[in-house]
């Protein structure tokens, strides 16, 4: 709703309960329009290899192999995170002029 319409609606005489419902409705509509639906954001370290392992984990039955794939996925994420951290630290050191 444009600001002019909002101002006009607020100046109208109405009960507190009706104003509360209108305000709540406006907040819900704005939230639905701006907040993305779905799960969490993917990690910045996500790679096609991790996507492949994730698919294998979801397709296999609970077993030792699923546990191994999960451990491999965690290890790959840990390595990617560490690599990104080292790159970031190196870039910061160069930017600061200390190296």
Tab-separated table of C-alpha atoms in Angstrom:
chain	number	residue	atom	x	y	z
A	1	UNK	CA	0.000	0.000	0.000
A	2	UNK	CA	1.469	3.423	-0.885
A	3	UNK	CA	2.136	5.894	1.914
A	4	UNK	CA	-0.783	8.127	0.901
A	5	UNK	CA	-3.216	5.245	1.279
A	6	UNK	CA	-1.683	4.266	4.614
A	7	UNK	CA	-2.004	7.801	5.944
A	8	UNK	CA	-5.608	7.994	4.762
A	9	UNK	CA	-6.475	4.667	6.432
A	10	UNK	CA	-4.844	5.721	9.694
A	11	UNK	CA	-6.852	8.963	9.802
A	12	UNK	CA	-10.143	7.111	9.418
A	13	UNK	CA	-12.035	6.428	12.593
A	14	UNK	CA	-11.888	2.743	13.388
A	15	UNK	CA	-11.544	0.541	16.407
A	16	UNK	CA	-8.198	-0.380	17.869
A	17	UNK	CA	-8.822	-4.013	16.997
A	18	UNK	CA	-9.436	-3.219	13.331
A	19	UNK	CA	-6.256	-1.105	13.192
A	20	UNK	CA	-4.332	-3.938	14.793
A	21	UNK	CA	-5.643	-6.418	12.211
A	22	UNK	CA	-4.778	-4.067	9.335
A	23	UNK	CA	-1.283	-3.443	10.686
A	24	UNK	CA	-0.671	-7.140	11.287
A	25	UNK	CA	-1.903	-7.939	7.794
A	26	UNK	CA	0.375	-5.293	6.259
A	27	UNK	CA	3.386	-6.648	8.165
A	28	UNK	CA	2.649	-10.208	7.034
A	29	UNK	CA	2.246	-9.154	3.406
A	30	UNK	CA	5.509	-7.174	3.492
A	31	UNK	CA	7.327	-10.056	5.164
A	32	UNK	CA	6.023	-12.581	2.643
A	33	UNK	CA	7.158	-10.344	-0.208
A	34	UNK	CA	10.667	-9.657	1.114
A	35	UNK	CA	11.745	-12.695	3.129
A	36	UNK	CA	12.742	-15.654	0.966
A	37	UNK	CA	11.057	-18.951	1.640
A	38	UNK	CA	12.935	-22.158	2.067
A	39	UNK	CA	15.720	-23.487	4.170
A	40	UNK	CA	18.997	-22.033	5.173
A	41	UNK	CA	21.410	-20.454	2.748
A	42	UNK	CA	23.955	-22.760	1.245
A	43	UNK	CA	27.444	-22.506	2.595
A	44	UNK	CA	29.918	-20.493	0.530
A	45	UNK	CA	32.064	-23.606	0.317
A	46	UNK	CA	29.444	-25.712	-1.481
A	47	UNK	CA	30.868	-27.444	-4.537
A	48	UNK	CA	29.556	-29.876	-7.161
A	49	UNK	CA	31.440	-32.680	-5.395
A	50	UNK	CA	29.584	-31.919	-2.168
A	51	UNK	CA	26.304	-31.849	-4.078
A	52	UNK	CA	27.090	-35.298	-5.481
A	53	UNK	CA	27.879	-36.711	-2.028
A	54	UNK	CA	24.710	-35.125	-0.632
A	55	UNK	CA	22.658	-36.902	-3.312
A	56	UNK	CA	24.319	-40.224	-2.521
A	57	UNK	CA	23.606	-39.761	1.194
A	58	UNK	CA	19.918	-39.113	0.556
A	59	UNK	CA	19.598	-42.036	-1.858
A	60	UNK	CA	21.262	-44.747	0.226
A	61	UNK	CA	19.643	-46.524	3.133
A	62	UNK	CA	20.821	-45.862	6.689
A	63	UNK	CA	23.962	-47.905	6.976
A	64	UNK	CA	27.676	-47.711	7.531
A	65	UNK	CA	28.160	-46.385	3.992
A	66	UNK	CA	25.813	-43.482	4.727
A	67	UNK	CA	27.844	-42.679	7.836
A	68	UNK	CA	31.052	-42.783	5.809
A	69	UNK	CA	29.604	-40.464	3.172
A	70	UNK	CA	28.478	-38.061	5.891
A	71	UNK	CA	31.950	-38.069	7.404
A	72	UNK	CA	33.472	-37.439	3.966
A	73	UNK	CA	31.078	-34.523	3.408
A	74	UNK	CA	32.014	-32.970	6.756
A	75	UNK	CA	35.710	-33.375	5.967
A	76	UNK	CA	35.317	-31.745	2.543
A	77	UNK	CA	33.417	-28.830	4.091
A	78	UNK	CA	36.094	-28.443	6.760
A	79	UNK	CA	38.859	-28.412	4.140
A	80	UNK	CA	37.049	-25.883	1.951
A	81	UNK	CA	36.375	-23.657	4.953
A	82	UNK	CA	40.009	-23.818	6.032
A	83	UNK	CA	41.225	-23.051	2.510
A	84	UNK	CA	38.929	-20.021	2.265
A	85	UNK	CA	40.075	-18.790	5.683
A	86	UNK	CA	43.739	-19.039	4.682
A	87	UNK	CA	43.043	-17.160	1.443
A	88	UNK	CA	41.180	-14.452	3.358
A	89	UNK	CA	44.001	-14.075	5.892
A	90	UNK	CA	46.597	-13.847	3.121
A	91	UNK	CA	44.556	-11.185	1.325
A	92	UNK	CA	44.193	-9.191	4.547
A	93	UNK	CA	47.923	-9.407	5.260
A	94	UNK	CA	48.757	-8.124	1.781
A	95	UNK	CA	46.172	-5.336	2.081
A	96	UNK	CA	47.629	-4.224	5.422
A	97	UNK	CA	51.104	-4.151	3.927
A	98	UNK	CA	52.645	-6.320	6.608
A	99	UNK	CA	53.946	-8.963	4.193
